[in-house]
CSV table of C-alpha atoms in Angstrom, one decimal:
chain,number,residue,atom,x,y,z
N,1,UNK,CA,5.6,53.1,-18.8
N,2,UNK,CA,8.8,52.4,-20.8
N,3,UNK,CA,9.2,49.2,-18.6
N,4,UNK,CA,5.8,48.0,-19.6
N,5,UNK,CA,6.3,48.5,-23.3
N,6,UNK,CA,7.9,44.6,-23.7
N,7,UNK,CA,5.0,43.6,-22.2
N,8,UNK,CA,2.3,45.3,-24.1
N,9,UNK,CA,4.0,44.1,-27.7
N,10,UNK,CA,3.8,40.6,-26.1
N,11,UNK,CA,0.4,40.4,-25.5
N,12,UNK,CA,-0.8,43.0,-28.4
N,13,UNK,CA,1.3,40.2,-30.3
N,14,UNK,CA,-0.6,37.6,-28.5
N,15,UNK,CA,-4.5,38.7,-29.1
N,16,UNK,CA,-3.2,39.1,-32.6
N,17,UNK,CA,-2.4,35.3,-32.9
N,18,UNK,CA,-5.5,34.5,-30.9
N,19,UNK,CA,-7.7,36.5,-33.7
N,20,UNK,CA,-5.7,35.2,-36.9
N,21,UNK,CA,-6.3,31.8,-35.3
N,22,UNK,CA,-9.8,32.3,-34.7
N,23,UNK,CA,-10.4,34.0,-38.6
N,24,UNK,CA,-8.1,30.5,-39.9
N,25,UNK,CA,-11.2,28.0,-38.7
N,26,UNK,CA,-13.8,30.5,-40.1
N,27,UNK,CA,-12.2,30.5,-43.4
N,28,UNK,CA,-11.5,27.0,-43.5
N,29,UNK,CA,-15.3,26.3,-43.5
N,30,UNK,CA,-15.9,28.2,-46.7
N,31,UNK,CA,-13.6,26.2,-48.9
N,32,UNK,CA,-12.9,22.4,-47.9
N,33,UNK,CA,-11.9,20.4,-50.6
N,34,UNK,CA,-13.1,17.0,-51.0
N,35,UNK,CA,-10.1,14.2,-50.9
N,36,UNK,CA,-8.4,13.3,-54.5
N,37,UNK,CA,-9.6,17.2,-55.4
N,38,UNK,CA,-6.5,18.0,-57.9
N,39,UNK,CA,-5.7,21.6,-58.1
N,40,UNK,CA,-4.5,22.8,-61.5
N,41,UNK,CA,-2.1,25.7,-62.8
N,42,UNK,CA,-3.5,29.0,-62.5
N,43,UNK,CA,-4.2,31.1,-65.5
N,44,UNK,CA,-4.3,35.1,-66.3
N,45,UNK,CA,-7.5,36.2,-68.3
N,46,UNK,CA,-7.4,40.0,-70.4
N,47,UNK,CA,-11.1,41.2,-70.1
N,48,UNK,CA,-10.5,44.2,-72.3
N,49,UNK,CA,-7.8,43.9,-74.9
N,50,UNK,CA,-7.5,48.2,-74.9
N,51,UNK,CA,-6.6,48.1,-71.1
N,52,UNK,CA,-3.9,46.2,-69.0
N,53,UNK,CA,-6.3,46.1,-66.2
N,54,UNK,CA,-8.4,44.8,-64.8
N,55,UNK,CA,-8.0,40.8,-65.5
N,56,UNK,CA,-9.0,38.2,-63.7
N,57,UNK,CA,-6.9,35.4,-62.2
N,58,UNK,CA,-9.0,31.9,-63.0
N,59,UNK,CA,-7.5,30.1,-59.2
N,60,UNK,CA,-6.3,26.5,-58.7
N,61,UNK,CA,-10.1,25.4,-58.5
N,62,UNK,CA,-11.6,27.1,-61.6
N,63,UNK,CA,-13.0,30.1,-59.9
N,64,UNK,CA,-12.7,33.5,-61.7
N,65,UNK,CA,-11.0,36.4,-59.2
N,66,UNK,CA,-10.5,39.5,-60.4
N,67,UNK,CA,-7.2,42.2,-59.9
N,68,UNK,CA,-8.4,45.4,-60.3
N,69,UNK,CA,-4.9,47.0,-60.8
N,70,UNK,CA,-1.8,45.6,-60.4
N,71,UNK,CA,-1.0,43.9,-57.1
N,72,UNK,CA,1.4,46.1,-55.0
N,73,UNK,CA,1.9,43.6,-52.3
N,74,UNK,CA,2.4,40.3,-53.4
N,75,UNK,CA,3.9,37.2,-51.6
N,76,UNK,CA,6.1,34.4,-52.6
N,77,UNK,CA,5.4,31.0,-51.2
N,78,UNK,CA,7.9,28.7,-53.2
N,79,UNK,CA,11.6,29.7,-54.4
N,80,UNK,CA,10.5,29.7,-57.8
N,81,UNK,CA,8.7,32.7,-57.4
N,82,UNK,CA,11.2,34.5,-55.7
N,83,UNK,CA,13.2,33.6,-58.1
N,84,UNK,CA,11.0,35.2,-60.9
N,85,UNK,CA,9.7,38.0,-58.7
N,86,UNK,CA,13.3,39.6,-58.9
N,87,UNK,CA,13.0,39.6,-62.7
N,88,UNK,CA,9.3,40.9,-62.9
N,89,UNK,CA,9.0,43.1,-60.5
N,90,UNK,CA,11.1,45.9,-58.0
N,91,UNK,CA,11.2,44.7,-54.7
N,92,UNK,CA,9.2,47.4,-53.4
N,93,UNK,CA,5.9,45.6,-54.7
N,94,UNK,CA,7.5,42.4,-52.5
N,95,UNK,CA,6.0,41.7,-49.5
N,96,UNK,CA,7.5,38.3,-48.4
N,97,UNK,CA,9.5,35.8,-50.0
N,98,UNK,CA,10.8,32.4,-48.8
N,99,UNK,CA,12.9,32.0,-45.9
N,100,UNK,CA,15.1,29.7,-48.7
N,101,UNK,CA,15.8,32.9,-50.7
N,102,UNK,CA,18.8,33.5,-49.5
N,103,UNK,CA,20.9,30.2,-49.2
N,104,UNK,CA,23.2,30.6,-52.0
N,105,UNK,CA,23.7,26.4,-52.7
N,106,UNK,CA,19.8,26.3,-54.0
N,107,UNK,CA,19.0,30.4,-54.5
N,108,UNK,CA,20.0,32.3,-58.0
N,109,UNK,CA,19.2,35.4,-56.3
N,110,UNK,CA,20.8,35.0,-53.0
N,111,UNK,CA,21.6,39.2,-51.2
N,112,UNK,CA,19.0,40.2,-53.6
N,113,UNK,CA,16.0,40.9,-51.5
N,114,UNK,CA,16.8,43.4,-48.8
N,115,UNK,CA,16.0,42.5,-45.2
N,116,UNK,CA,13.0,44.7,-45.1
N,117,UNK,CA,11.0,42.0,-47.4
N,118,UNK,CA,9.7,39.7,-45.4
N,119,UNK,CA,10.9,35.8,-45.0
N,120,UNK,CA,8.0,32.9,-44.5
N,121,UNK,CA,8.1,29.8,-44.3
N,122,UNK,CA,5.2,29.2,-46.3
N,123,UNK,CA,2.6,29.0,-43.8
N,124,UNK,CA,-0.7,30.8,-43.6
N,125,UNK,CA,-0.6,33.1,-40.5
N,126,UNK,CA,2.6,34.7,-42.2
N,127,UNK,CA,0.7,34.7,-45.8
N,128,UNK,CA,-2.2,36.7,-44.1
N,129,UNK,CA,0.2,38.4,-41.8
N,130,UNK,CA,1.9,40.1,-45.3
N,131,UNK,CA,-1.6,41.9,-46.4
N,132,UNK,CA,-1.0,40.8,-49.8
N,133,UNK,CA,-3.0,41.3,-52.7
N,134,UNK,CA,-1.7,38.7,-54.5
N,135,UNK,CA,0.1,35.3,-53.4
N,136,UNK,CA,2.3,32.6,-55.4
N,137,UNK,CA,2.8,28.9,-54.6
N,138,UNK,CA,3.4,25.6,-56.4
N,139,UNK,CA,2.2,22.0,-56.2
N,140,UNK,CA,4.8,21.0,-53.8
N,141,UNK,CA,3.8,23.9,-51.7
N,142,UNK,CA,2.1,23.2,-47.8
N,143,UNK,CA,-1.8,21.5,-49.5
N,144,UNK,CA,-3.3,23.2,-45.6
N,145,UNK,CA,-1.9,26.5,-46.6
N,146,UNK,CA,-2.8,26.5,-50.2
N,147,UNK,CA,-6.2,25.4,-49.2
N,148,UNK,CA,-7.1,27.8,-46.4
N,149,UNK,CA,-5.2,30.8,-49.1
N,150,UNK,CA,-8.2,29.4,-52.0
N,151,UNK,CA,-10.8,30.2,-49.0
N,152,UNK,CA,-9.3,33.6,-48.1
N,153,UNK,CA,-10.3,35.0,-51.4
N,154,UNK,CA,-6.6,36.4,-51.8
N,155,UNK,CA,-5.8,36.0,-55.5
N,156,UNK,CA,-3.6,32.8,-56.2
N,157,UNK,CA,-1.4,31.8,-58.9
N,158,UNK,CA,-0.2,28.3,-59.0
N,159,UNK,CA,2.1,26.4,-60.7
N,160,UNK,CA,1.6,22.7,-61.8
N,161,UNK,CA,3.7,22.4,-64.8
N,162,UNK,CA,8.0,22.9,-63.8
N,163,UNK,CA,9.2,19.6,-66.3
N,164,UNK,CA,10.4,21.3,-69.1
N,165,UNK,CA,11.7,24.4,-70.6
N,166,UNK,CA,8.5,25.5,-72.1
N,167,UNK,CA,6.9,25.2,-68.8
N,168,UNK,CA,9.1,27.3,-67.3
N,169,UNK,CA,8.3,30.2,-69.8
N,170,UNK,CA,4.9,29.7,-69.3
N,171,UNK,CA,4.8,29.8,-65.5
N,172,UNK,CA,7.2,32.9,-66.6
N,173,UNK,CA,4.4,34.8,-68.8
N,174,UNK,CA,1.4,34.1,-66.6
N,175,UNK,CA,2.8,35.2,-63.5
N,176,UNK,CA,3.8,38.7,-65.6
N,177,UNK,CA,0.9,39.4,-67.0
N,178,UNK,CA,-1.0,39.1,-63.4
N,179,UNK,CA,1.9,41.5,-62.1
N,180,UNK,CA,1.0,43.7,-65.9
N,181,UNK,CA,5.4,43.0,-65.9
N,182,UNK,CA,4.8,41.5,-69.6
N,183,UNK,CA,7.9,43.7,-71.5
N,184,UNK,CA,10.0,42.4,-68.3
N,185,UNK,CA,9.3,38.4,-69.0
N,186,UNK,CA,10.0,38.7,-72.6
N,187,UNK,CA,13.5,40.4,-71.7
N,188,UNK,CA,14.2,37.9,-69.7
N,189,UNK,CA,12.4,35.2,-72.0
N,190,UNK,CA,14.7,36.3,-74.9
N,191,UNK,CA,17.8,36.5,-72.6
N,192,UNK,CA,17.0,32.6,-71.7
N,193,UNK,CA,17.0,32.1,-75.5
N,194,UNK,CA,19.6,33.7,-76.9
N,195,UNK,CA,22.0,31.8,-74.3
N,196,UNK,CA,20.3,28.7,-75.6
N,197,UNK,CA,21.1,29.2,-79.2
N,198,UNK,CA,24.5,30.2,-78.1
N,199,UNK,CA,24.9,26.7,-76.8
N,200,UNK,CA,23.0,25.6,-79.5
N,201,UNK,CA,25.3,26.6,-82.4
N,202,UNK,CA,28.3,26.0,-80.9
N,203,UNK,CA,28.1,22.1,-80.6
N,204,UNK,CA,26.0,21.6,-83.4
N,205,UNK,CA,27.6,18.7,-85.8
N,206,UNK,CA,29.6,17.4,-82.7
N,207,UNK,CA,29.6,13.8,-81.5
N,208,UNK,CA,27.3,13.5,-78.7
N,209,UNK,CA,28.2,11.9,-75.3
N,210,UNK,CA,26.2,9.2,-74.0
N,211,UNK,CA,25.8,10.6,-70.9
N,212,UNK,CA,24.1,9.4,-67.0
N,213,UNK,CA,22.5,12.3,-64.1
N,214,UNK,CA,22.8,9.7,-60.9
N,215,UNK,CA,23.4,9.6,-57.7
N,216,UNK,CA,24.5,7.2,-54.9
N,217,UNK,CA,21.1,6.9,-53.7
N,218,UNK,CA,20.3,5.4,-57.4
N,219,UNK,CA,18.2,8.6,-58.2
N,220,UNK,CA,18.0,9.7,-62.0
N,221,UNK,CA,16.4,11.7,-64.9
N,222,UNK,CA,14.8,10.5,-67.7
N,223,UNK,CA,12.6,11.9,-70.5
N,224,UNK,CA,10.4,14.2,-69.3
N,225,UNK,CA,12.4,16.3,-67.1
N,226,UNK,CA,14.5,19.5,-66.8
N,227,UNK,CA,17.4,17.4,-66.1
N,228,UNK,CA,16.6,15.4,-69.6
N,229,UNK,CA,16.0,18.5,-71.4
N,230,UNK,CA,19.2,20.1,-69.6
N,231,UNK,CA,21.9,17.5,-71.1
N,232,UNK,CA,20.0,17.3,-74.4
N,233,UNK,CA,20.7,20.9,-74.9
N,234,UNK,CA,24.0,20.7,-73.3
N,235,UNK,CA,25.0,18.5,-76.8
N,236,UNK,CA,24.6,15.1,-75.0
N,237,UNK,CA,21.9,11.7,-74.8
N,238,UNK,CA,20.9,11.0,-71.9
N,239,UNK,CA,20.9,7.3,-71.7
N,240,UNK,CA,18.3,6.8,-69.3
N,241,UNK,CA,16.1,7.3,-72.2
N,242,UNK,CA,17.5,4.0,-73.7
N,243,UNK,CA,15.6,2.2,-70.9
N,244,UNK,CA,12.3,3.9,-71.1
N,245,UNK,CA,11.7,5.1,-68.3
N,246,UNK,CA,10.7,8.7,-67.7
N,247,UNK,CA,10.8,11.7,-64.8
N,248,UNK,CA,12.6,11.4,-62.1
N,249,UNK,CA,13.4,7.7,-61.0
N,250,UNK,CA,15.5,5.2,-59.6
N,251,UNK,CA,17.9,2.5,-61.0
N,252,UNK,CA,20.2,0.0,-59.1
N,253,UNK,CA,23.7,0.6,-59.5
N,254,UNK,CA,23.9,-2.8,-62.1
N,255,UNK,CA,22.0,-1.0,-64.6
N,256,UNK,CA,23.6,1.9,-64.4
N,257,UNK,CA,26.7,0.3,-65.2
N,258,UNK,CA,25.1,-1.8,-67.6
N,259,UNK,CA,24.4,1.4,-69.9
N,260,UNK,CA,28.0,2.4,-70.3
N,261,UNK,CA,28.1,6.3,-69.7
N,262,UNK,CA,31.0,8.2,-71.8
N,263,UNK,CA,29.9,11.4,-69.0
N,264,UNK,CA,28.5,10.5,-65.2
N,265,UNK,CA,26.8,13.9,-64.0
N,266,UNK,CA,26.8,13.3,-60.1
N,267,UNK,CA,24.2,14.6,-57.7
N,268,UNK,CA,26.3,15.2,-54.5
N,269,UNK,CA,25.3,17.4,-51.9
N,270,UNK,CA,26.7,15.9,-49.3
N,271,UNK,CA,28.8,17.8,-46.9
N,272,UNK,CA,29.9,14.8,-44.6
N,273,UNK,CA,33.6,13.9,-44.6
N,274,UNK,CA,34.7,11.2,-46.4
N,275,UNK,CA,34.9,10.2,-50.1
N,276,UNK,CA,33.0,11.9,-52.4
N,277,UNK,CA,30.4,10.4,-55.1
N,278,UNK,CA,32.8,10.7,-57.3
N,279,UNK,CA,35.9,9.3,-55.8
N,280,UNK,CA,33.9,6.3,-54.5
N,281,UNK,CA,32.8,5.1,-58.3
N,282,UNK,CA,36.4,6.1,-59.9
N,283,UNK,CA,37.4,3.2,-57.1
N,284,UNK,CA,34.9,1.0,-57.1
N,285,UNK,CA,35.9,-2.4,-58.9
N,286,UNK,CA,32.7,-2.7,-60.5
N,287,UNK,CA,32.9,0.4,-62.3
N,288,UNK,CA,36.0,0.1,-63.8
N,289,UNK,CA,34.9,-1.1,-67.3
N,290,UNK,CA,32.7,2.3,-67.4
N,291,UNK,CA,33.6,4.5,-70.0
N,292,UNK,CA,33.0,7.0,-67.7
N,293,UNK,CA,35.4,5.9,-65.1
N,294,UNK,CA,38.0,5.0,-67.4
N,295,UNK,CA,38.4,8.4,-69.1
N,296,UNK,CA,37.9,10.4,-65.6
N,297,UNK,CA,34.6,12.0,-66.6
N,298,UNK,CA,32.6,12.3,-63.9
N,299,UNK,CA,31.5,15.7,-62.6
N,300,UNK,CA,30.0,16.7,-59.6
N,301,UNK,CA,26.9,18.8,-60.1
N,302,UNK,CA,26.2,21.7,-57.6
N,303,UNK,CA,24.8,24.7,-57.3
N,304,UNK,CA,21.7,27.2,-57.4
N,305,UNK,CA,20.9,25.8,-61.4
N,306,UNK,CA,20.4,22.6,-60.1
N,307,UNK,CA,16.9,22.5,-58.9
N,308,UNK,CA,15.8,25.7,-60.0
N,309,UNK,CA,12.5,25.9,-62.0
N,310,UNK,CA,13.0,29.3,-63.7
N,311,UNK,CA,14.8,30.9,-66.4
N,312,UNK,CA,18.1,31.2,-64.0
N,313,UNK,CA,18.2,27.0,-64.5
N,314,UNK,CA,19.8,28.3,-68.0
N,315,UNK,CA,23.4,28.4,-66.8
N,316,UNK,CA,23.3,24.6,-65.9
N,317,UNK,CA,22.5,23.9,-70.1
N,318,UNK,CA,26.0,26.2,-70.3
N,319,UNK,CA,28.1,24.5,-67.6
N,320,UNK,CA,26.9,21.1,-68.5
N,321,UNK,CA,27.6,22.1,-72.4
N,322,UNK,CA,31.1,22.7,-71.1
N,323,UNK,CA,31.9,19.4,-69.3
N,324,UNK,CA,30.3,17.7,-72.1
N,325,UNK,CA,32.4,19.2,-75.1
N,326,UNK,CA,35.9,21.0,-73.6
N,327,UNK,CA,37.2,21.4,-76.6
N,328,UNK,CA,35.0,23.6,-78.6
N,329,UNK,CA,34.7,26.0,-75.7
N,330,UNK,CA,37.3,29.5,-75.7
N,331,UNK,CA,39.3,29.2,-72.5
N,332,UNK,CA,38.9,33.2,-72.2
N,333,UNK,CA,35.0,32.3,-72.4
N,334,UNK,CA,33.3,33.4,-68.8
N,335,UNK,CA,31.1,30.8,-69.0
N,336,UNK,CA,34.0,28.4,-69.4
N,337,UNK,CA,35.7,29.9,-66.7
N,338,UNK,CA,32.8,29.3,-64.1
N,339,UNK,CA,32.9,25.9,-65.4
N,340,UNK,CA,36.3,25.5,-65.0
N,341,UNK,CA,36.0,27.2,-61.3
N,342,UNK,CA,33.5,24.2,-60.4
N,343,UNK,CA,35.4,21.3,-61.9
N,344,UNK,CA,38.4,22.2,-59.9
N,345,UNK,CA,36.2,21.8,-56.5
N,346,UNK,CA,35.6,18.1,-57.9
């Protein structure tokens, strides 16, 4: 009997493939969305303002779904929300998070999960696998899975809006009040601001750097995104906003020369041998008129902060704050330190 068991998981393991297969094509006949359909952010309705619960979840399609209590299995689809999840909620109420969660280059809460939660890869067999009673994804999440999760009825929140600071907060509140984790966000909310002001008040009457995000691939920020808002707090102007364009973008490397950058912020992730982003434009002839280039200042940018959409994005603002104004920063301060740590691996 022992010798059979392999082979009984196998095919129990099978059938239940074959049956979450067969219950995939039956859902996906009760919700088909028509082509150009845009999905919005989700949103957290109170019904009675003398009781946490029940509320009721209006989905990415304007539907009303209602949590009777507070979900106690829920599942993250996008690192964002594992990301928040470790803030709003114990682990216990985790079911599955991202299989990303634990790369420490791109996750803030890297060793934080324990193994026993669940990793997906944000497809639906392992979404309906986890038995969740509540599931998390964004816009750039899998637009199949999303659409077969809107027909299993499972409550969804969605996120749209990740361009600014004040999206992040809201993405922050309405996923806590669907978990009833409100107290937690605003600890967390007031953490995020308090570090801001910190910032904030320290750099306040200082000269600010004209200062460039890029990469070799020509990639950019302007207005209208985190990385904007991220070196605008930081005490510097970002002069992609001098050309007028906005989001994320590309320039050729003439006009980013052309704009004369006291501060080049460096996207390079790459781990191939050979000369770093930086080295290649402190030794590239054309560049040598570049403020920038003259005075040594360009950093490479790395780490979890980078691309994070959630509240732990706050530590690039303080790194950044430090490469842009040394001098008004304590040496014994920690968050100069880490700085420090990461310029030395330039």
């Amino acid at each position: 009997m022992l010798k059979n068991r392999p082979l009984l998981f196998s095919a129990g393991l099978l059938l239940c493939m074959l049956a979450l297969s067969f219950c995939l094509i039956a859902l996906s006949d009760k919700v088909t969305l028509l082509p150009g359909t845009k999905l919005g952010n989700s949103e957290v309705l109170e019904l009675d303002p003398q009781q946490k619960f029940p509320r009721q979840i209006i989905d990415p399609i304007g539907r009303a779904i209602n949590l009777p209590a507070p979900p106690v299995s829920v599942v993250s689809g996008v690192l964002a929300s594992d990301e928040m999840l470790s803030k709003l909620l114990e682990p216990t109420r985790v079911s599955s998070v991202t299989d990303l969660v634990d790369d420490p280059g791109i996750s803030n809460v890297a060793g934080f999960y324990p193994r026993t939660v669940l990793r997906n890869h944000g497809s639906i067999e392992e979404f309906i696998a986890a038995e969740p009673d509540l599931a998390v994804v964004a816009a750039y999440s899998n637009a199949t899975s999303v659409e077969l999760l809107l027909a299993t009825g499972i409550p969804l929140i969605r996120f749209a809006n990740y361009h600014s600071y004040d999206d992040l907060r809201s993405n922050v509140r309405t996923l806590a009040k669907a978990l009833g984790s409100e107290k937690r966000a605003e600890r967390w909310l007031v953490e995020l601001d308090s570090r801001i002001d910190v910032v904030q008040q320290r750099i306040a009457g200082k000269t600010k750097p004209r200062v460039l995000s890029y990469s070799m691939s020509g990639s950019t920020a302007g207005p209208g995104s985190l990385t904007d808002e991220t070196i605008r707090l930081a005490g510097g102007v970002n002069v992609i906003s001098e050309l007028g364009l906005k989001g994320y973008t590309k320039i050729s490397p003439e006009v980013a020369i052309s704009l004369l950058p006291d501060v080049i912020l460096v996207n390079d992730w790459s781990t191939k041998k050979g000369p770093s982003a930086r080295d290649i434009l402190l030794n590239h002839p054309a560049w040598q008129d570049v403020p920038a280039v003259k005075n040594k200042r360009i950093y490479s940018i790395q780490g979890a902060w980078v691309t994070s959409v959630t509240p732990y994005r706050v530590k690039g603002i303080e790194q950044v704050a430090h490469l842009l104004h040394p001098s008004i920063f304590s040496a014994n301060d920690s968050s100069q330190a880490e700085a420090a740590n990461h310029q030395t691996s330039l």
